[in-house]
Short mmCIF file of C-alpha atoms in Angstrom, two decimals:
data_model
loop_
_atom_site.label_atom_id
_atom_site.label_comp_id
_atom_site.label_asym_id
_atom_site.label_seq_id
_atom_site.Cartn_x
_atom_site.Cartn_y
_atom_site.Cartn_z
CA MET A 1 -48.57 -3.36 -78.02
CA ILE A 2 -50.82 -4.88 -75.27
CA LEU A 3 -48.01 -7.56 -74.46
CA TYR A 4 -45.67 -4.46 -74.09
CA ALA A 5 -47.85 -2.47 -72.02
CA VAL A 6 -48.67 -5.72 -69.92
CA ALA A 7 -44.64 -5.87 -69.50
CA VAL A 8 -44.33 -2.43 -68.51
CA LEU A 9 -47.10 -2.37 -65.65
CA VAL A 10 -45.69 -5.85 -64.66
CA GLY A 11 -42.34 -4.22 -63.90
CA LEU A 12 -43.78 -1.15 -62.34
CA GLY A 13 -45.65 -3.47 -60.01
CA LEU A 14 -42.44 -5.45 -59.09
CA LEU A 15 -40.63 -2.16 -58.70
CA GLY A 16 -43.01 -0.74 -56.34
CA LEU A 17 -43.10 -3.92 -54.17
CA SER A 18 -39.58 -4.39 -53.97
CA SER A 19 -39.40 -0.65 -52.88
CA SER A 20 -42.16 -1.63 -50.34
CA ILE A 21 -40.64 -4.68 -48.81
CA ARG A 22 -38.06 -4.10 -46.01
CA VAL A 23 -35.88 -6.10 -43.67
CA VAL A 24 -34.89 -5.19 -40.00
CA LYS A 25 -32.12 -6.88 -38.51
CA GLN A 26 -32.32 -8.33 -35.13
CA PHE A 27 -30.07 -5.71 -33.46
CA GLU A 28 -32.23 -2.92 -35.01
CA ARG A 29 -35.58 -1.16 -34.59
CA GLY A 30 -37.65 0.44 -37.59
CA VAL A 31 -39.17 3.94 -37.23
CA VAL A 32 -42.04 4.57 -39.93
CA PHE A 33 -42.78 8.18 -41.19
CA ARG A 34 -45.94 8.16 -43.15
CA PHE A 35 -46.13 11.41 -45.16
CA GLY A 36 -43.77 13.01 -42.76
CA ARG A 37 -45.44 11.88 -39.63
CA VAL A 38 -44.03 9.25 -37.09
CA GLN A 39 -45.89 6.29 -36.52
CA PRO A 40 -45.77 5.33 -32.55
CA ALA A 41 -45.49 1.67 -33.48
CA VAL A 42 -41.65 0.62 -33.66
CA ARG A 43 -41.32 -2.27 -36.11
CA ALA A 44 -39.79 -5.27 -34.87
CA PRO A 45 -36.69 -7.27 -36.48
CA GLY A 46 -38.22 -9.14 -39.70
CA LEU A 47 -39.80 -8.55 -43.28
CA MET A 48 -42.02 -5.83 -43.21
CA LEU A 49 -44.36 -3.95 -46.02
CA LEU A 50 -44.48 -0.32 -46.57
CA ILE A 51 -46.96 1.85 -48.46
CA PRO A 52 -45.17 2.88 -51.60
CA ILE A 53 -44.41 6.63 -51.64
CA ALA A 54 -46.26 7.06 -48.40
CA ASP A 55 -43.90 5.59 -45.78
CA ARG A 56 -40.25 5.78 -45.13
CA LEU A 57 -38.44 3.73 -42.80
CA GLU A 58 -35.35 4.61 -40.64
CA LYS A 59 -33.86 1.80 -38.84
CA VAL A 60 -31.96 2.66 -35.46
CA ASN A 61 -29.14 0.34 -34.23
CA MET A 62 -29.89 -0.84 -30.77
CA GLN A 63 -26.49 -2.26 -29.89
CA ILE A 64 -24.21 -0.93 -27.35
CA VAL A 65 -21.92 1.62 -28.80
CA THR A 66 -18.43 2.34 -27.34
CA MET A 67 -17.45 5.92 -27.71
CA PRO A 68 -13.94 7.03 -26.45
CA VAL A 69 -13.82 10.63 -24.88
CA PRO A 70 -10.97 12.82 -25.93
CA ALA A 71 -8.37 13.64 -23.41
CA GLN A 72 -9.17 16.83 -21.57
CA ASP A 73 -6.85 19.24 -19.72
CA GLY A 74 -8.23 20.34 -16.42
CA ILE A 75 -6.81 21.68 -13.06
CA THR A 76 -8.07 19.81 -10.05
CA ARG A 77 -9.49 21.29 -7.01
CA ASP A 78 -5.88 20.98 -5.45
CA ASN A 79 -4.60 22.99 -8.09
CA VAL A 80 -2.84 20.24 -10.20
CA THR A 81 -2.90 20.24 -13.96
CA VAL A 82 -3.91 16.62 -15.38
CA ARG A 83 -4.77 15.17 -18.59
CA VAL A 84 -7.73 12.39 -18.22
CA ASP A 85 -9.51 10.56 -21.11
CA ALA A 86 -12.47 8.22 -20.64
CA VAL A 87 -14.85 5.90 -22.68
CA VAL A 88 -18.39 5.73 -22.48
CA TYR A 89 -20.65 2.94 -23.26
CA PHE A 90 -24.19 3.63 -24.16
CA ASN A 91 -27.00 2.28 -26.28
CA VAL A 92 -30.79 3.39 -27.63
CA ALA A 93 -33.44 2.92 -25.06
CA ASP A 94 -36.37 4.77 -27.24
CA PRO A 95 -35.97 4.54 -31.08
CA VAL A 96 -38.56 7.03 -31.63
CA ARG A 97 -37.19 9.86 -29.37
CA VAL A 98 -33.66 9.21 -30.97
CA ALA A 99 -34.89 9.39 -34.33
CA VAL A 100 -37.24 12.72 -33.63
CA ASP A 101 -35.86 14.36 -30.84
CA VAL A 102 -31.94 14.45 -31.51
CA GLN A 103 -30.33 15.13 -34.97
CA ASP A 104 -27.10 12.82 -34.17
CA TYR A 105 -27.43 11.27 -30.86
CA VAL A 106 -23.87 9.93 -31.06
CA SER A 107 -22.51 13.59 -31.32
CA ALA A 108 -24.36 14.92 -28.82
CA ILE A 109 -23.48 12.28 -26.45
CA GLY A 110 -19.74 12.66 -27.20
CA GLN A 111 -19.93 16.70 -26.46
CA VAL A 112 -21.97 15.98 -23.06
CA ALA A 113 -19.35 13.32 -22.08
CA GLN A 114 -16.34 15.90 -22.86
CA THR A 115 -17.95 18.74 -20.74
CA SER A 116 -18.94 16.33 -17.85
CA LEU A 117 -15.45 15.22 -17.94
CA ARG A 118 -13.95 18.39 -17.33
CA SER A 119 -16.47 19.24 -14.56
CA ILE A 120 -15.62 16.08 -12.80
CA ILE A 121 -11.81 17.08 -12.95
CA GLY A 122 -12.51 20.48 -11.42
CA LYS A 123 -14.67 19.12 -8.47
CA SER A 124 -12.34 16.28 -7.58
CA GLU A 125 -8.86 16.08 -5.93
CA LEU A 126 -5.80 14.24 -7.31
CA ASP A 127 -5.72 11.53 -4.84
CA ASP A 128 -9.38 10.68 -5.94
CA LEU A 129 -8.57 10.89 -9.52
CA LEU A 130 -5.74 8.12 -8.94
CA SER A 131 -7.28 6.03 -6.11
CA ASN A 132 -11.41 6.88 -6.09
CA ARG A 133 -11.96 6.14 -9.77
CA GLU A 134 -15.41 4.00 -9.03
CA GLY A 135 -16.83 6.75 -7.33
CA LEU A 136 -15.92 9.36 -10.08
CA ASN A 137 -17.01 7.02 -12.72
CA GLN A 138 -20.46 6.93 -10.99
CA GLY A 139 -20.55 10.61 -10.61
CA LEU A 140 -19.61 10.84 -14.40
CA GLU A 141 -22.35 8.53 -15.26
CA LEU A 142 -24.85 10.39 -13.61
CA MET A 143 -23.84 13.59 -15.30
CA ILE A 144 -23.79 12.11 -18.80
CA ASP A 145 -27.16 10.22 -18.09
CA SER A 146 -29.40 13.12 -16.95
CA PRO A 147 -29.60 14.63 -20.65
CA ALA A 148 -29.50 11.56 -22.37
CA LEU A 149 -32.43 10.01 -20.90
CA GLY A 150 -34.63 12.82 -22.53
CA TRP A 151 -33.10 11.90 -25.93
CA GLY A 152 -33.85 8.29 -25.58
CA VAL A 153 -30.21 6.81 -24.94
CA GLN A 154 -29.31 4.94 -21.85
CA ILE A 155 -25.78 5.06 -20.52
CA ASP A 156 -24.48 1.63 -19.51
CA ARG A 157 -21.35 2.77 -17.82
CA VAL A 158 -18.49 5.13 -17.87
CA GLU A 159 -14.86 4.66 -17.27
CA ILE A 160 -11.92 6.78 -16.80
CA LYS A 161 -8.96 5.33 -18.70
CA ASP A 162 -5.69 7.16 -17.92
CA VAL A 163 -4.69 10.27 -15.98
CA VAL A 164 -1.64 11.89 -17.20
CA LEU A 165 0.41 13.83 -14.65
CA PRO A 166 3.23 16.58 -15.30
CA ASP A 167 7.00 14.84 -15.12
CA SER A 168 7.42 17.35 -11.84
CA MET A 169 4.41 15.97 -9.88
CA LYS A 170 5.32 12.49 -10.75
CA ARG A 171 8.83 13.22 -9.39
CA SER A 172 7.36 14.96 -6.35
CA MET A 173 4.69 11.68 -5.88
CA SER A 174 7.74 9.19 -6.01
CA ARG A 175 9.78 11.19 -3.47
CA GLN A 176 6.56 11.11 -1.22
CA ALA A 177 6.42 7.25 -1.59
CA GLU A 178 9.60 6.76 -0.86
CA ALA A 179 9.65 8.94 2.34
CA GLU A 180 6.40 6.80 3.36
CA ARG A 181 8.05 3.44 2.78
CA GLU A 182 11.02 4.80 4.66
CA ARG A 183 8.83 5.67 7.69
CA ARG A 184 6.88 2.27 7.79
CA ALA A 185 10.25 0.55 7.43
CA ARG A 186 11.79 2.50 10.48
CA ILE A 187 8.56 1.81 12.39
CA ILE A 188 8.68 -1.85 11.72
CA THR A 189 12.22 -2.19 12.80
CA ALA A 190 11.64 -0.09 15.83
CA ASP A 191 8.67 -2.40 16.76
CA GLY A 192 10.88 -5.41 16.32
CA GLU A 193 13.38 -3.79 18.41
CA LEU A 194 10.81 -3.43 21.13
CA GLN A 195 9.50 -6.75 20.89
CA ALA A 196 13.18 -8.41 20.92
CA SER A 197 14.16 -6.18 24.12
CA ALA A 198 10.98 -7.51 25.82
CA LYS A 199 11.87 -11.30 25.04
CA LEU A 200 15.46 -10.30 26.14
CA ALA A 201 14.43 -9.04 29.32
CA GLN A 202 12.25 -12.23 29.92
CA ALA A 203 15.01 -14.33 29.25
CA ALA A 204 17.48 -12.43 31.57
CA GLU A 205 14.75 -12.70 34.37
CA THR A 206 14.77 -16.45 33.66
CA MET A 207 18.29 -16.82 33.54
CA THR A 208 18.76 -14.74 37.00
CA GLU A 209 16.31 -17.42 38.64
CA HIS A 210 18.09 -20.48 37.28
CA PRO A 211 22.02 -19.72 36.68
CA ALA A 212 22.35 -22.88 35.17
CA ALA A 213 20.47 -21.78 32.00
CA LEU A 214 23.52 -19.14 31.55
CA GLN A 215 25.93 -22.18 31.22
CA LEU A 216 23.79 -24.09 28.81
CA ARG A 217 23.15 -21.02 26.70
CA LEU A 218 27.12 -20.47 26.57
CA LEU A 219 27.49 -24.02 25.55
CA GLN A 220 24.74 -23.98 22.88
CA THR A 221 26.68 -20.84 21.53
CA VAL A 222 29.80 -22.54 21.39
CA VAL A 223 28.17 -25.08 19.30
CA GLU A 224 26.60 -23.13 16.77
CA VAL A 225 30.07 -21.06 16.27
CA ALA A 226 32.04 -24.33 15.90
CA ALA A 227 29.34 -25.61 13.15
CA GLU A 228 30.90 -22.83 10.82
CA LYS A 229 34.03 -24.53 10.57
CA ASN A 230 36.18 -21.72 12.00
CA SER A 231 39.73 -21.99 12.79
CA THR A 232 39.70 -19.76 16.04
CA LEU A 233 37.19 -19.62 18.69
CA VAL A 234 36.74 -16.71 20.82
CA LEU A 235 34.91 -17.95 23.80
CA PRO A 236 33.58 -14.93 26.22
CA PHE A 237 33.54 -15.94 29.80
CA PRO A 238 30.83 -14.39 31.78
CA VAL A 239 31.18 -13.19 35.40
CA GLU A 240 27.61 -14.85 36.25
CA LEU A 241 29.39 -18.23 35.29
CA LEU A 242 32.07 -17.43 37.76
CA ARG A 243 29.81 -16.63 40.53
CA PHE A 244 27.89 -19.94 39.55
CA LEU A 245 31.05 -21.75 40.19
CA GLU A 246 31.94 -20.03 43.14
CA ARG A 247 28.64 -21.04 44.88
CA ALA A 248 29.03 -24.43 43.93
CA THR A 249 32.64 -24.78 45.18
CA PRO A 250 32.79 -25.79 49.11
CA HIS A 251 34.50 -23.28 51.41
CA THR A 252 38.31 -24.02 52.76
CA ALA A 253 39.07 -23.53 56.41
CA HIS A 254 40.49 -20.42 57.46
CA VAL A 255 44.30 -20.17 58.11
CA PRO A 256 45.20 -20.02 61.90
CA THR A 257 46.41 -16.74 63.48
CA ARG A 258 50.31 -16.63 64.36
CA THR A 259 51.63 -14.49 67.05
CA THR A 260 55.09 -13.06 67.39
CA GLU A 261 57.24 -13.05 70.22
CA PRO A 262 57.35 -9.58 71.98
CA THR A 263 59.70 -7.24 70.06
CA THR A 264 61.72 -4.48 71.72
CA THR A 265 62.72 -1.27 70.23
CA THR A 266 65.49 0.91 71.49
CA THR A 267 65.19 4.76 71.51
CA PRO A 268 68.62 6.42 70.89
CA ALA A 269 69.68 8.66 73.92
CA ASN A 270 70.40 12.41 73.66
CA VAL A 271 73.69 13.45 75.09
CA ASN A 272 71.74 16.09 77.22
CA ASP A 273 69.24 13.70 78.41
CA GLU A 274 68.97 11.21 80.94
CA PRO A 275 69.65 7.69 79.57
CA SER A 276 66.58 6.73 78.05
CA THR A 277 64.23 4.04 79.04
CA ARG A 278 63.54 1.17 76.76
CA HIS A 279 60.06 0.87 75.50
CA THR A 280 58.75 -2.74 75.15
CA GLN A 281 55.75 -3.10 72.53
CA HIS A 282 53.88 -6.34 72.11
CA ARG A 283 52.35 -6.87 68.86
CA SER A 284 49.90 -9.50 67.78
CA VAL A 285 49.63 -10.06 64.10
CA ASP A 286 47.59 -12.62 62.25
CA ALA A 287 48.88 -14.34 58.92
CA ARG A 288 47.94 -11.75 56.68
CA GLY A 289 49.91 -9.06 58.88
CA PHE A 290 52.83 -11.12 59.31
CA ALA A 291 54.47 -10.16 55.99
CA LEU A 292 54.04 -6.52 56.86
CA GLU A 293 55.62 -6.73 60.25
CA GLN A 294 58.51 -8.41 58.90
CA SER A 295 59.03 -5.63 56.26
CA ARG A 296 58.61 -3.00 58.82
CA PHE A 297 61.19 -4.26 61.30
CA GLY A 298 63.38 -6.16 59.25
#
């Protein structure tokens, strides 16, 4: 009987010792409740001893928790219906407050994130949701971080994942983007035409000052066209080149003037009048009017 009693006592002692020994992992912190009252000292990672029956250990995970926020439907400030979802990264900053002040801090952070996301959607415009996400992420982080600090939770970062638009809005935005790109293309084309016209005006002034440059340009154009192995070559002949050749050609001597003999014209006499007198006209014509005089007088 004595040995049996000793064995029972040893077993109870080992059982009590095993129940009083706890191991806290590296990413955890231990909060001890002694007779229901929390101890201010937080147990570090490692092996620890608890008072049997009196102490109760609660482990708190200190790792960063990634929590997706369900997609929320809302209307932006410019009256566009959107569907936005996000993700929240947070970790525990004060294990004692997390264990005492809030029952389920993960669920509490999730509810705050959903309401804050709805509020951000209503305060923002569609362009901000699509292009200014960094500013919205910071604003959303501040809205969630304000109540979370009172619970001993620190918000690491908040990211808006996706913005879902209605199909009609997508079509309108695509038409707007197409019109904007068409406007830019026309502006670029007009700017190129303006620059080209300015350069052509400078080239025309240079060719006016140096007429030989026009002939050189013509020859260069002929060479470029002939390089294409065409069977037919259309060669424009500018008037400026003719003027250049005319100025380069020496002037010829003038043709001497030619005078004709005096011509006599006879006026028919009327039967009732006196015999008509003969009028003699002397004409002096040059070489250009000689053929005209011959055609007139036969």
